[in-house]
Short mmCIF file of C-alpha atoms in Angstrom, two decimals:
data_model
loop_
_atom_site.label_atom_id
_atom_site.label_comp_id
_atom_site.label_asym_id
_atom_site.label_seq_id
_atom_site.Cartn_x
_atom_site.Cartn_y
_atom_site.Cartn_z
CA MET A 246 -136.58 -15.51 -166.36
CA LYS A 247 -134.16 -14.25 -168.97
CA GLU A 248 -135.13 -14.05 -172.61
CA GLN A 249 -132.86 -15.36 -175.36
CA THR A 250 -130.76 -12.39 -176.52
CA ILE A 251 -128.03 -14.33 -178.47
CA ASP A 252 -127.60 -13.59 -182.13
CA PRO A 253 -128.05 -17.01 -183.76
CA LYS A 254 -125.60 -16.09 -186.51
CA SER A 255 -122.78 -15.64 -183.96
CA VAL A 256 -123.30 -19.06 -182.31
CA ASP A 257 -121.30 -22.20 -182.99
CA LYS A 258 -124.09 -24.71 -183.29
CA ASP A 259 -121.43 -27.43 -183.41
CA TRP A 260 -119.82 -26.49 -180.09
CA TRP A 261 -120.75 -29.85 -178.61
CA ARG A 262 -118.64 -31.82 -181.13
CA GLY A 263 -115.43 -32.63 -179.23
CA ALA A 264 -116.53 -30.68 -176.15
CA VAL A 265 -115.29 -31.54 -172.63
CA ILE A 266 -118.25 -31.74 -170.25
CA TYR A 267 -117.76 -31.73 -166.47
CA GLN A 268 -120.38 -33.73 -164.58
CA ILE A 269 -121.52 -32.37 -161.19
CA TYR A 270 -123.46 -34.49 -158.67
CA PRO A 271 -125.02 -31.54 -156.80
CA ARG A 272 -125.52 -33.26 -153.46
CA SER A 273 -121.82 -33.80 -153.17
CA TYR A 274 -120.14 -30.73 -154.77
CA GLN A 275 -120.42 -27.90 -152.29
CA ASP A 276 -122.73 -27.15 -149.39
CA SER A 277 -123.38 -23.43 -149.15
CA ASN A 278 -125.96 -23.33 -146.36
CA GLY A 279 -124.62 -25.75 -143.69
CA ASP A 280 -127.11 -28.53 -144.03
CA GLY A 281 -124.53 -31.12 -145.09
CA ILE A 282 -125.95 -31.37 -148.65
CA GLY A 283 -124.51 -29.72 -151.73
CA ASP A 284 -126.66 -27.14 -153.55
CA LEU A 285 -126.90 -24.87 -156.51
CA ASN A 286 -125.33 -21.86 -154.80
CA GLY A 287 -122.45 -24.18 -153.86
CA ILE A 288 -121.92 -25.02 -157.51
CA THR A 289 -121.98 -21.30 -158.41
CA GLY A 290 -119.36 -20.58 -155.79
CA ARG A 291 -117.06 -23.24 -157.27
CA LEU A 292 -117.35 -22.21 -160.93
CA PRO A 293 -113.90 -20.55 -160.85
CA HIS A 294 -112.36 -24.04 -160.23
CA ILE A 295 -114.39 -25.48 -163.08
CA ALA A 296 -113.40 -22.63 -165.38
CA SER A 297 -109.77 -23.19 -164.53
CA LEU A 298 -110.03 -26.66 -165.98
CA GLY A 299 -110.92 -25.24 -169.37
CA VAL A 300 -114.03 -27.34 -169.84
CA ASP A 301 -116.71 -26.34 -172.33
CA ALA A 302 -119.79 -27.21 -170.23
CA ILE A 303 -121.10 -28.61 -167.00
CA TRP A 304 -123.71 -31.35 -166.66
CA ILE A 305 -125.63 -31.12 -163.41
CA SER A 306 -127.32 -34.27 -162.16
CA PRO A 307 -131.00 -33.80 -161.15
CA PHE A 308 -131.94 -31.01 -158.77
CA PHE A 309 -135.67 -31.05 -159.47
CA THR A 310 -138.33 -31.40 -156.78
CA SER A 311 -138.22 -34.97 -155.60
CA PRO A 312 -138.88 -37.26 -152.59
CA MET A 313 -135.28 -38.36 -153.14
CA LYS A 314 -135.95 -42.13 -153.08
CA ASP A 315 -133.32 -42.28 -155.90
CA PHE A 316 -131.70 -38.94 -155.11
CA GLY A 317 -133.45 -36.78 -157.69
CA TYR A 318 -133.86 -39.37 -160.43
CA ASP A 319 -137.41 -39.71 -159.10
CA VAL A 320 -138.92 -36.42 -160.19
CA SER A 321 -142.13 -35.04 -158.73
CA ASP A 322 -141.99 -31.68 -160.55
CA TYR A 323 -140.02 -31.23 -163.76
CA CYS A 324 -140.16 -27.45 -163.66
CA ASP A 325 -138.98 -26.53 -160.16
CA VAL A 326 -135.93 -26.85 -157.91
CA ASP A 327 -136.09 -29.00 -154.79
CA PRO A 328 -135.68 -26.77 -151.71
CA MET A 329 -132.80 -28.96 -150.71
CA PHE A 330 -130.87 -27.48 -153.65
CA GLY A 331 -132.20 -23.92 -153.61
CA THR A 332 -134.62 -21.99 -155.82
CA LEU A 333 -135.27 -21.25 -159.46
CA SER A 334 -133.60 -17.87 -158.83
CA ASP A 335 -130.49 -19.67 -157.55
CA PHE A 336 -130.51 -21.68 -160.78
CA ASP A 337 -130.75 -18.51 -162.90
CA VAL A 338 -127.73 -17.05 -161.06
CA LEU A 339 -125.84 -20.31 -161.68
CA VAL A 340 -126.57 -20.15 -165.44
CA GLU A 341 -125.69 -16.47 -165.65
CA THR A 342 -122.43 -16.95 -163.73
CA ALA A 343 -121.43 -20.03 -165.79
CA HIS A 344 -122.01 -18.05 -168.97
CA PHE A 345 -119.87 -15.28 -167.63
CA TYR A 346 -116.99 -17.75 -167.33
CA GLY A 347 -117.69 -19.10 -170.83
CA ILE A 348 -119.16 -22.36 -169.53
CA LYS A 349 -122.30 -23.82 -170.96
CA VAL A 350 -124.91 -25.51 -168.74
CA MET A 351 -126.48 -28.87 -169.38
CA ILE A 352 -128.96 -30.49 -167.05
CA ASP A 353 -130.11 -34.03 -166.42
CA LEU A 354 -133.54 -34.95 -167.82
CA VAL A 355 -135.30 -38.03 -166.61
CA LEU A 356 -138.02 -38.66 -169.12
CA SER A 357 -138.59 -42.37 -168.81
CA HIS A 358 -140.23 -42.32 -165.38
CA THR A 359 -141.35 -40.02 -162.59
CA SER A 360 -141.71 -40.28 -158.83
CA ASN A 361 -144.82 -42.04 -157.60
CA GLU A 362 -145.51 -38.71 -155.87
CA HIS A 363 -145.73 -36.77 -159.14
CA PRO A 364 -149.22 -35.32 -159.60
CA TRP A 365 -149.50 -37.16 -162.90
CA PHE A 366 -149.14 -40.54 -161.23
CA LEU A 367 -151.40 -39.60 -158.34
CA GLU A 368 -154.12 -38.90 -160.89
CA SER A 369 -153.29 -41.88 -163.13
CA LYS A 370 -153.54 -44.40 -160.23
CA SER A 371 -156.88 -43.00 -158.99
CA SER A 372 -158.99 -44.94 -161.57
CA ARG A 373 -158.94 -46.60 -164.93
CA ASP A 374 -160.90 -43.78 -166.62
CA ASN A 375 -159.38 -40.49 -165.40
CA PRO A 376 -157.73 -38.09 -167.92
CA LYS A 377 -154.28 -39.44 -167.09
CA ALA A 378 -155.28 -43.08 -166.71
CA ASP A 379 -152.89 -44.21 -169.47
CA TRP A 380 -150.07 -41.76 -168.81
CA TYR A 381 -148.18 -44.63 -167.20
CA VAL A 382 -147.65 -48.24 -168.18
CA TRP A 383 -150.52 -50.16 -166.71
CA ALA A 384 -151.45 -53.75 -167.53
CA ASP A 385 -153.74 -56.49 -166.29
CA PRO A 386 -152.37 -59.46 -164.54
CA LYS A 387 -152.05 -62.86 -166.18
CA PRO A 388 -155.05 -65.17 -165.47
CA ASP A 389 -153.11 -66.61 -162.44
CA GLY A 390 -152.60 -63.09 -160.99
CA THR A 391 -148.92 -62.87 -161.75
CA PRO A 392 -147.32 -59.90 -163.56
CA PRO A 393 -148.07 -59.36 -167.24
CA THR A 394 -144.53 -60.19 -168.40
CA ASN A 395 -141.23 -61.43 -167.09
CA TRP A 396 -139.68 -57.94 -167.20
CA LEU A 397 -137.28 -57.22 -164.35
CA SER A 398 -136.29 -54.10 -162.51
CA ILE A 399 -132.65 -53.00 -162.81
CA PHE A 400 -132.80 -52.42 -159.05
CA GLY A 401 -133.78 -56.06 -158.41
CA GLY A 402 -136.89 -58.14 -158.58
CA PRO A 403 -139.91 -57.89 -160.95
CA GLY A 404 -140.38 -54.86 -163.07
CA TRP A 405 -144.10 -54.66 -162.13
CA GLN A 406 -145.88 -53.54 -159.03
CA TRP A 407 -149.48 -54.42 -158.12
CA HIS A 408 -151.87 -51.51 -157.44
CA PRO A 409 -155.04 -52.66 -155.60
CA GLY A 410 -156.99 -49.53 -156.47
CA ARG A 411 -156.81 -50.18 -160.19
CA GLU A 412 -156.43 -53.91 -159.81
CA GLN A 413 -153.60 -53.64 -162.36
CA TYR A 414 -149.80 -53.70 -162.40
CA PHE A 415 -147.69 -50.67 -163.30
CA GLN A 416 -144.21 -50.99 -164.84
CA HIS A 417 -141.08 -49.77 -163.08
CA ASN A 418 -137.63 -50.32 -164.65
CA PHE A 419 -136.06 -48.93 -161.51
CA LEU A 420 -137.49 -48.49 -157.99
CA VAL A 421 -141.10 -49.28 -157.21
CA GLU A 422 -141.38 -45.56 -156.40
CA GLN A 423 -140.34 -44.70 -160.04
CA PRO A 424 -143.31 -45.67 -162.30
CA ASP A 425 -142.64 -45.70 -165.99
CA LEU A 426 -144.32 -43.12 -168.21
CA ASN A 427 -146.27 -44.33 -171.26
CA LEU A 428 -144.63 -42.36 -174.07
CA HIS A 429 -146.87 -44.15 -176.60
CA ASN A 430 -149.41 -41.50 -175.45
CA PRO A 431 -148.84 -38.25 -177.41
CA GLU A 432 -150.12 -36.19 -174.42
CA VAL A 433 -147.25 -37.55 -172.34
CA GLN A 434 -144.76 -36.60 -175.03
CA ASP A 435 -146.24 -33.09 -175.22
CA ALA A 436 -146.07 -32.66 -171.44
CA LEU A 437 -142.38 -33.78 -171.34
CA LEU A 438 -141.45 -31.57 -174.24
CA ALA A 439 -143.14 -28.61 -172.48
CA SER A 440 -140.73 -29.13 -169.53
CA VAL A 441 -137.79 -29.24 -172.01
CA ARG A 442 -138.92 -25.89 -173.37
CA PHE A 443 -139.23 -24.51 -169.83
CA TRP A 444 -135.54 -25.05 -169.12
CA LEU A 445 -134.43 -23.93 -172.57
CA ASP A 446 -136.25 -20.67 -171.98
CA ARG A 447 -134.32 -20.29 -168.70
CA GLY A 448 -131.06 -20.36 -170.69
CA VAL A 449 -129.80 -23.90 -170.40
CA ASP A 450 -127.58 -24.96 -173.29
CA GLY A 451 -128.43 -28.65 -173.39
CA PHE A 452 -129.44 -31.84 -171.66
CA ARG A 453 -128.08 -35.14 -170.54
CA LEU A 454 -130.88 -37.67 -171.18
CA ASP A 455 -131.05 -40.27 -168.49
CA THR A 456 -131.82 -43.84 -169.62
CA ILE A 457 -132.58 -42.68 -173.21
CA ASN A 458 -133.29 -46.19 -174.48
CA PHE A 459 -135.91 -46.89 -171.76
CA TYR A 460 -138.59 -44.48 -172.99
CA PHE A 461 -140.86 -46.98 -174.71
CA HIS A 462 -142.14 -50.42 -173.87
CA ASP A 463 -143.56 -53.13 -176.13
CA LEU A 464 -147.30 -52.66 -176.59
CA GLU A 465 -147.75 -56.39 -177.11
CA LEU A 466 -146.22 -57.05 -173.70
CA ARG A 467 -143.95 -59.86 -174.89
CA ASP A 468 -141.60 -61.64 -172.55
CA ASN A 469 -137.88 -60.99 -172.87
CA PRO A 470 -135.92 -64.03 -173.91
CA GLY A 471 -133.35 -65.46 -171.50
CA LEU A 472 -129.59 -65.26 -171.90
CA PRO A 473 -127.32 -68.27 -171.32
CA PRO A 474 -124.64 -67.63 -168.66
CA GLU A 475 -121.85 -67.24 -171.22
CA GLU A 476 -123.63 -64.28 -172.90
CA ARG A 477 -124.38 -62.37 -169.73
CA ASP A 478 -122.65 -59.01 -169.20
CA ASP A 479 -122.38 -57.15 -165.89
CA SER A 480 -121.44 -53.73 -167.33
CA ILE A 481 -124.96 -52.31 -166.77
CA ALA A 482 -126.03 -54.17 -163.64
CA PRO A 483 -123.87 -56.03 -161.07
CA LYS A 484 -123.25 -59.72 -161.61
CA VAL A 485 -125.47 -60.65 -158.66
CA ASN A 486 -128.53 -58.94 -160.31
CA PRO A 487 -130.82 -61.33 -162.33
CA TYR A 488 -131.44 -58.37 -164.68
CA ASN A 489 -128.41 -59.69 -166.58
CA HIS A 490 -130.20 -62.94 -167.30
CA GLN A 491 -132.39 -61.47 -170.03
CA LEU A 492 -132.00 -60.03 -173.48
CA HIS A 493 -133.94 -56.84 -173.11
CA LEU A 494 -135.88 -56.65 -176.38
CA TYR A 495 -139.27 -55.63 -175.10
CA ASP A 496 -138.94 -53.58 -171.87
CA LYS A 497 -136.64 -51.03 -173.59
CA ASN A 498 -134.75 -50.38 -176.91
CA ARG A 499 -138.00 -50.04 -178.80
CA PRO A 500 -138.03 -48.60 -182.40
CA GLU A 501 -140.82 -46.20 -181.53
CA ASN A 502 -138.29 -44.09 -179.63
CA LEU A 503 -136.77 -42.74 -182.88
CA ALA A 504 -139.87 -40.72 -183.71
CA PHE A 505 -139.90 -39.17 -180.25
CA LEU A 506 -136.26 -38.30 -180.46
CA GLU A 507 -136.94 -36.53 -183.70
CA ARG A 508 -139.66 -34.48 -181.96
CA PHE A 509 -137.20 -33.68 -179.18
CA ARG A 510 -134.46 -32.60 -181.57
CA ALA A 511 -136.89 -30.38 -183.54
CA LEU A 512 -137.62 -28.52 -180.31
CA LEU A 513 -133.90 -28.11 -179.52
CA ASP A 514 -133.30 -26.78 -183.01
CA GLU A 515 -135.60 -23.86 -182.28
CA TYR A 516 -132.86 -22.53 -180.02
CA PRO A 517 -129.49 -21.13 -181.09
CA ALA A 518 -127.21 -23.99 -180.10
CA ALA A 519 -128.97 -26.40 -177.72
CA THR A 520 -127.58 -29.91 -177.62
CA ALA A 521 -128.19 -33.29 -175.90
CA VAL A 522 -126.21 -36.32 -174.90
CA GLY A 523 -128.08 -39.59 -174.26
CA GLU A 524 -127.17 -42.31 -171.79
CA VAL A 525 -127.56 -45.69 -173.53
CA GLY A 526 -127.82 -48.40 -170.88
CA ASP A 527 -127.62 -51.76 -172.69
CA ALA A 528 -125.09 -54.56 -172.36
CA GLN A 529 -125.76 -56.18 -175.75
CA LYS A 530 -126.59 -53.36 -178.16
CA GLY A 531 -125.16 -50.19 -176.72
CA LEU A 532 -123.15 -49.07 -179.73
CA GLU A 533 -125.82 -50.16 -182.23
CA ILE A 534 -128.32 -48.03 -180.32
CA MET A 535 -125.88 -45.07 -180.22
CA GLY A 536 -125.63 -45.32 -183.95
CA GLU A 537 -129.45 -45.24 -184.40
CA TYR A 538 -130.02 -42.41 -181.98
CA THR A 539 -127.25 -40.12 -183.32
CA ALA A 540 -127.54 -40.83 -187.02
CA GLY A 541 -128.17 -37.78 -189.22
CA ASP A 542 -129.01 -34.37 -187.81
CA ASN A 543 -132.57 -34.94 -186.63
CA ARG A 544 -132.10 -37.06 -183.48
CA VAL A 545 -129.82 -36.51 -180.51
CA HIS A 546 -126.44 -34.97 -181.08
CA MET A 547 -124.39 -37.58 -179.16
CA CYS A 548 -124.68 -40.63 -176.88
CA TYR A 549 -122.50 -42.50 -174.47
CA SER A 550 -122.70 -46.17 -173.73
CA PHE A 551 -120.70 -48.28 -171.26
CA GLU A 552 -117.66 -49.50 -173.18
CA PHE A 553 -115.29 -47.48 -171.01
CA LEU A 554 -117.39 -47.65 -167.91
CA ALA A 555 -116.87 -51.38 -167.64
CA ASN A 556 -114.88 -53.14 -164.90
CA HIS A 557 -111.76 -54.13 -166.82
CA ARG A 558 -109.01 -51.60 -167.67
CA PRO A 559 -108.98 -50.95 -171.39
CA SER A 560 -105.93 -52.53 -173.03
CA ALA A 561 -104.68 -51.20 -176.40
CA GLU A 562 -106.54 -54.10 -178.07
CA ARG A 563 -109.72 -53.24 -176.28
CA VAL A 564 -109.52 -49.58 -177.33
CA VAL A 565 -109.00 -50.71 -180.93
CA ASN A 566 -112.00 -53.07 -180.69
CA VAL A 567 -114.31 -50.36 -179.32
CA MET A 568 -113.24 -47.76 -181.91
CA GLU A 569 -113.68 -50.33 -184.73
CA MET A 570 -117.18 -51.08 -183.43
CA VAL A 571 -117.89 -47.34 -183.36
CA ASP A 572 -116.78 -47.03 -186.98
CA GLU A 573 -119.02 -49.96 -187.92
CA LYS A 574 -122.11 -49.19 -185.86
CA VAL A 575 -121.93 -45.37 -185.49
CA PRO A 576 -120.62 -44.35 -188.87
CA ASP A 577 -122.72 -41.16 -189.10
CA GLY A 578 -123.13 -40.47 -185.40
CA TRP A 579 -121.06 -39.10 -182.55
CA ALA A 580 -119.90 -40.82 -179.37
CA CYS A 581 -119.30 -39.25 -175.98
CA TRP A 582 -116.71 -40.97 -173.81
CA ALA A 583 -116.60 -41.31 -169.98
CA TYR A 584 -114.45 -43.35 -167.59
CA SER A 585 -116.39 -42.47 -164.41
CA ASN A 586 -119.79 -41.10 -163.39
CA HIS A 587 -122.23 -41.16 -160.50
CA ASP A 588 -123.28 -44.74 -161.15
CA VAL A 589 -120.00 -46.73 -161.37
CA VAL A 590 -116.97 -47.34 -159.22
CA ARG A 591 -114.48 -44.54 -159.85
CA HIS A 592 -112.03 -45.68 -162.52
CA PRO A 593 -108.71 -45.29 -160.63
CA THR A 594 -110.07 -48.01 -158.31
CA ARG A 595 -112.04 -49.95 -160.86
CA TRP A 596 -108.98 -50.28 -163.10
CA ASP A 597 -106.36 -50.21 -160.31
CA LEU A 598 -104.51 -47.29 -161.86
CA PRO A 599 -101.19 -45.91 -160.49
CA PRO A 600 -100.80 -42.14 -161.00
CA ALA A 601 -98.89 -42.47 -164.27
CA ALA A 602 -101.65 -44.66 -165.66
CA SER A 603 -104.31 -42.10 -164.74
CA ARG A 604 -102.36 -39.50 -166.72
CA ALA A 605 -102.03 -41.80 -169.74
CA MET A 606 -105.70 -42.72 -169.74
CA ASN A 607 -106.66 -39.03 -169.53
CA THR A 608 -104.31 -38.18 -172.38
CA LEU A 609 -105.88 -40.92 -174.50
CA MET A 610 -109.42 -39.80 -173.73
CA MET A 611 -108.66 -36.25 -174.77
CA CYS A 612 -107.34 -37.54 -178.10
CA LEU A 613 -110.15 -39.93 -179.05
CA ARG A 614 -112.76 -39.03 -181.65
CA GLY A 615 -115.91 -38.00 -179.79
CA SER A 616 -116.89 -35.70 -176.95
CA VAL A 617 -115.77 -36.30 -173.32
CA CYS A 618 -117.50 -36.37 -169.92
CA ILE A 619 -115.34 -36.10 -166.85
CA TYR A 620 -116.82 -36.64 -163.35
CA GLN A 621 -116.25 -34.34 -160.39
CA GLY A 622 -113.13 -35.40 -158.54
CA GLU A 623 -111.79 -37.26 -161.50
CA GLU A 624 -109.41 -34.38 -162.04
CA LEU A 625 -108.00 -35.10 -158.57
CA GLY A 626 -107.60 -38.82 -159.16
CA LEU A 627 -110.11 -39.72 -156.46
CA GLY A 628 -110.57 -43.41 -156.00
CA GLU A 629 -113.70 -45.16 -154.74
CA ALA A 630 -114.54 -44.32 -151.17
CA ASP A 631 -115.21 -47.09 -148.68
CA VAL A 632 -118.69 -46.31 -147.21
CA PRO A 633 -119.69 -48.54 -144.28
CA PHE A 634 -123.09 -50.21 -144.48
CA GLU A 635 -124.41 -48.08 -141.66
CA ASP A 636 -123.70 -44.91 -143.74
CA LEU A 637 -125.12 -46.18 -146.98
CA GLN A 638 -127.85 -44.09 -148.64
CA ASP A 639 -128.17 -45.82 -152.04
CA PRO A 640 -131.14 -48.27 -152.14
CA TYR A 641 -129.36 -50.20 -154.85
CA GLY A 642 -126.39 -50.97 -152.54
CA ILE A 643 -128.65 -51.70 -149.58
CA GLU A 644 -130.56 -54.27 -151.68
CA PHE A 645 -127.48 -56.16 -152.91
CA TRP A 646 -125.05 -55.69 -150.00
CA PRO A 647 -122.40 -56.99 -149.57
CA GLU A 648 -121.84 -58.49 -152.99
CA PHE A 649 -122.59 -55.07 -154.49
CA LYS A 650 -122.02 -52.04 -152.35
CA GLY A 651 -124.01 -49.63 -154.42
CA ARG A 652 -123.10 -46.20 -155.86
CA ASP A 653 -122.33 -44.21 -152.69
CA GLY A 654 -118.57 -44.88 -152.99
CA CYS A 655 -118.39 -42.64 -156.07
CA ARG A 656 -120.80 -40.01 -154.63
CA THR A 657 -118.98 -38.96 -151.50
CA PRO A 658 -118.31 -35.19 -151.16
CA MET A 659 -115.76 -33.33 -153.21
CA VAL A 660 -112.60 -32.44 -151.28
CA TRP A 661 -111.50 -28.86 -151.55
CA ASP A 662 -108.97 -28.62 -148.72
CA ASN A 663 -107.09 -30.83 -146.28
CA SER A 664 -107.43 -28.53 -143.27
CA SER A 665 -110.91 -29.54 -142.12
CA GLN A 666 -112.66 -32.85 -141.36
CA ASN A 667 -115.08 -32.44 -144.17
CA GLY A 668 -112.63 -31.31 -146.76
CA GLY A 669 -114.09 -27.85 -147.23
CA PHE A 670 -117.33 -29.39 -148.49
CA SER A 671 -119.53 -28.46 -145.50
CA ALA A 672 -119.23 -27.05 -142.01
CA GLU A 673 -121.67 -29.70 -140.82
CA ARG A 674 -121.87 -33.50 -141.04
CA PRO A 675 -122.23 -34.36 -144.73
CA TRP A 676 -124.95 -36.59 -146.12
CA LEU A 677 -122.22 -39.13 -146.95
CA PRO A 678 -118.93 -39.27 -145.05
CA VAL A 679 -115.89 -37.59 -146.60
CA SER A 680 -113.24 -40.19 -147.37
CA HIS A 681 -110.08 -39.55 -145.31
CA GLN A 682 -108.10 -41.20 -148.19
CA HIS A 683 -109.38 -38.33 -150.43
CA LEU A 684 -108.20 -35.47 -148.20
CA PRO A 685 -104.50 -35.52 -149.25
CA LEU A 686 -105.79 -35.24 -152.88
CA ALA A 687 -107.80 -32.10 -152.16
CA VAL A 688 -107.84 -29.20 -154.62
CA SER A 689 -105.82 -27.03 -152.27
CA GLU A 690 -103.04 -29.65 -151.97
CA GLN A 691 -102.82 -30.27 -155.69
CA GLU A 692 -102.82 -26.58 -156.62
CA ASN A 693 -99.44 -26.28 -154.89
CA ASP A 694 -97.97 -29.36 -156.56
CA PRO A 695 -96.84 -28.79 -160.16
CA GLY A 696 -96.76 -32.54 -160.80
CA ALA A 697 -100.32 -33.13 -159.52
CA LEU A 698 -102.94 -34.83 -161.70
CA LEU A 699 -105.14 -31.70 -161.49
CA HIS A 700 -102.60 -29.81 -163.60
CA HIS A 701 -102.37 -32.69 -166.01
CA TYR A 702 -106.08 -32.52 -166.61
CA ARG A 703 -105.82 -28.80 -167.33
CA ARG A 704 -103.00 -29.45 -169.78
CA THR A 705 -104.72 -32.21 -171.66
CA ILE A 706 -107.99 -30.22 -171.95
CA GLY A 707 -105.99 -27.23 -173.16
CA PHE A 708 -104.12 -29.48 -175.62
CA ARG A 709 -107.45 -30.78 -177.00
CA HIS A 710 -108.75 -27.23 -177.43
CA ALA A 711 -105.59 -26.10 -179.12
CA HIS A 712 -105.93 -28.64 -181.94
CA LYS A 713 -109.07 -28.68 -184.10
CA ALA A 714 -108.16 -32.17 -185.33
CA LEU A 715 -108.64 -33.49 -181.72
CA LYS A 716 -111.94 -31.72 -181.22
CA LYS A 717 -113.77 -32.36 -184.51
CA GLY A 718 -111.48 -34.41 -186.70
CA ALA A 719 -111.84 -37.86 -188.25
CA HIS A 720 -109.51 -40.64 -187.22
CA SER A 721 -107.48 -43.11 -189.17
CA LYS A 722 -107.84 -46.77 -188.47
CA VAL A 723 -107.09 -47.14 -184.72
CA ALA A 724 -104.39 -49.80 -184.27
CA ALA A 725 -102.50 -51.55 -181.53
CA THR A 726 -98.84 -52.53 -181.51
CA GLY A 727 -98.38 -54.53 -178.36
CA SER A 728 -99.45 -52.31 -175.49
CA VAL A 729 -99.44 -49.14 -177.63
CA VAL A 730 -102.64 -47.83 -179.19
CA HIS A 731 -102.00 -45.38 -182.07
CA PHE A 732 -103.91 -43.47 -184.72
CA THR A 733 -104.10 -40.14 -186.48
CA ARG A 734 -106.73 -37.41 -186.25
CA THR A 735 -107.32 -35.09 -189.19
CA HIS A 736 -109.44 -31.95 -189.65
CA GLU A 737 -109.05 -29.59 -192.60
CA ASP A 738 -105.33 -28.82 -192.84
CA GLU A 739 -104.25 -30.32 -189.51
CA THR A 740 -103.18 -33.95 -188.90
CA ILE A 741 -102.01 -35.19 -185.56
CA PHE A 742 -100.41 -38.58 -184.71
CA VAL A 743 -101.31 -40.07 -181.32
CA ALA A 744 -99.69 -43.01 -179.58
CA VAL A 745 -100.15 -44.01 -175.94
CA ASN A 746 -98.44 -46.86 -174.12
CA LEU A 747 -101.17 -48.41 -171.97
CA SER A 748 -98.75 -50.50 -169.91
CA GLY A 749 -96.37 -50.25 -167.05
CA GLU A 750 -93.59 -51.66 -169.22
CA PRO A 751 -91.55 -49.86 -171.88
CA ALA A 752 -92.62 -50.32 -175.53
CA THR A 753 -91.23 -49.47 -178.96
CA ILE A 754 -93.18 -48.77 -182.16
CA ASP A 755 -92.33 -47.31 -185.55
CA ALA A 756 -92.64 -43.61 -185.87
CA PRO A 757 -95.15 -42.43 -188.57
CA ALA A 758 -93.80 -42.07 -192.04
CA GLY A 759 -93.27 -38.59 -193.32
CA GLU A 760 -92.26 -35.32 -191.76
CA TRP A 761 -93.71 -34.70 -188.25
CA HIS A 762 -93.06 -32.21 -185.46
CA GLN A 763 -93.16 -33.35 -181.86
CA ILE A 764 -95.94 -31.73 -179.83
CA GLY A 765 -97.43 -32.29 -176.34
CA GLN A 766 -94.14 -32.11 -174.46
CA GLU A 767 -96.12 -30.71 -171.50
CA LEU A 768 -97.95 -34.10 -171.50
CA GLY A 769 -94.76 -36.10 -171.45
CA SER A 770 -94.72 -36.77 -175.21
CA ALA A 771 -91.77 -38.82 -176.49
CA ALA A 772 -89.74 -37.85 -179.55
CA PRO A 773 -88.40 -40.41 -182.10
CA GLY A 774 -85.00 -41.93 -181.09
CA TRP A 775 -81.85 -42.08 -183.15
CA ASP A 776 -83.19 -45.13 -184.96
CA GLY A 777 -86.37 -43.39 -186.05
CA LYS A 778 -88.49 -45.39 -183.69
CA LEU A 779 -90.62 -44.25 -180.77
CA HIS A 780 -89.28 -45.64 -177.51
CA LEU A 781 -92.08 -45.13 -174.99
CA GLY A 782 -91.67 -45.45 -171.28
CA PRO A 783 -94.39 -46.93 -169.06
CA TRP A 784 -97.65 -45.10 -169.64
CA GLN A 785 -95.97 -42.57 -172.00
CA PRO A 786 -97.58 -40.87 -175.04
CA ALA A 787 -96.05 -39.75 -178.30
CA LEU A 788 -97.81 -36.84 -180.04
CA ALA A 789 -96.80 -35.25 -183.31
CA LEU A 790 -98.09 -32.72 -185.83
CA LYS A 791 -97.73 -33.42 -189.53
CA ALA A 792 -95.66 -30.81 -191.36
CA GLN A 793 -97.53 -28.94 -194.07
#
């Protein structure tokens, strides 16, 4: 294990603000040992590609010891690497190599629940009076033997499972094999924070906090109220899931979480520049929770919710509405934006984007106030893969097939070349099939095409880094004129005007008043016309720097 040798005075503690974070789903990035499953050494070998994008950090989805019922989000040992992915030594090499390339390393922490094979749960379920008896959420049945509350699992069905040994129910917000921890118990908090320290001491630079608003449950075990059909939202769970029929007041989103997040942040602040981004999974209160969790400097640094992970393509008006809500509900906090991740349909498919639209949406993302997460393969414009039922691995998709096909379509292997059946991911049969529609979009093919989306991602990330106003600046009131969203970003002595036509039709808007210099020509930026107006082609941006 490597000791901290960084001089705290030389570190930018604010590096996360405006950072571009590249998410890696390790099972599907690169197989280095021929077993058809990606691993840590595979990630290390592909770091030159990641470095070429210009990102600030990587976020690696779980690689901890796990029975893999939910592919690593069911942890059975917080402080070790599952042999499927390698060893702790392999992880140390990955961190060292990433740091060599100037890339920070963030890892996924799953603190709301464990695997039912975790030693903590094995002890907890053994009796009602063992030392860990209340480390999980246990409750007696109602007098008629039914579950204690009406809480539901996001994976379908009741959120409670009967255990005959204790003659009690335990809560599970996700799979039955993922029992929920009882963070009301200070010993549980201490144990989780000890695992956080373990990884910080190994040199990680931060964490992505899975299901950050699920950590606490209501001690009074009150039922969630129902939602009428017109108020239901399928941005968190598919429409066919009854989870959407409730307002989740009592099984998550509890106020007690704030004190724990302050303990968590105090631990991070012991290290030179550690950071965290929380995943807020809530259809009704996502931005409000983001505001609570990121307010001030004693909770988490940033959060992302699902505004741009929803099914409908963001129009200019929708972008304005989201940013206005952020201004209202997150006035002192910091958002982190994502279009795709390992849980949702890839956004080129979800939003039915032609190539020019993908470039425009990427340009917009890199200009918004907040930090950014991009998901592996997004830089290639990969769409959702069509995975046949017989190849499905995701229990979520198997449960709700065919109305909901699960998450495997966004988790198929990364494509590195078009010269082999498995796209350069593995020499053997991969754990999920490689999409043949992805092969023409492989890295090797796009490297040789100057107009490819891969190069556009590099240019937009470089553009963001070149302008401090885009990384850390405030924004003016975000506005929409027809299909064009426009705003300014300002930091210290730099002000940048941003306009993006989010439509396949031409659009015209007034140029900003004052003296401005056109920038972003490499991104297709338009200059004012002879009439002083901006005439934008389909999906075209206009970017300008205010003269000093």
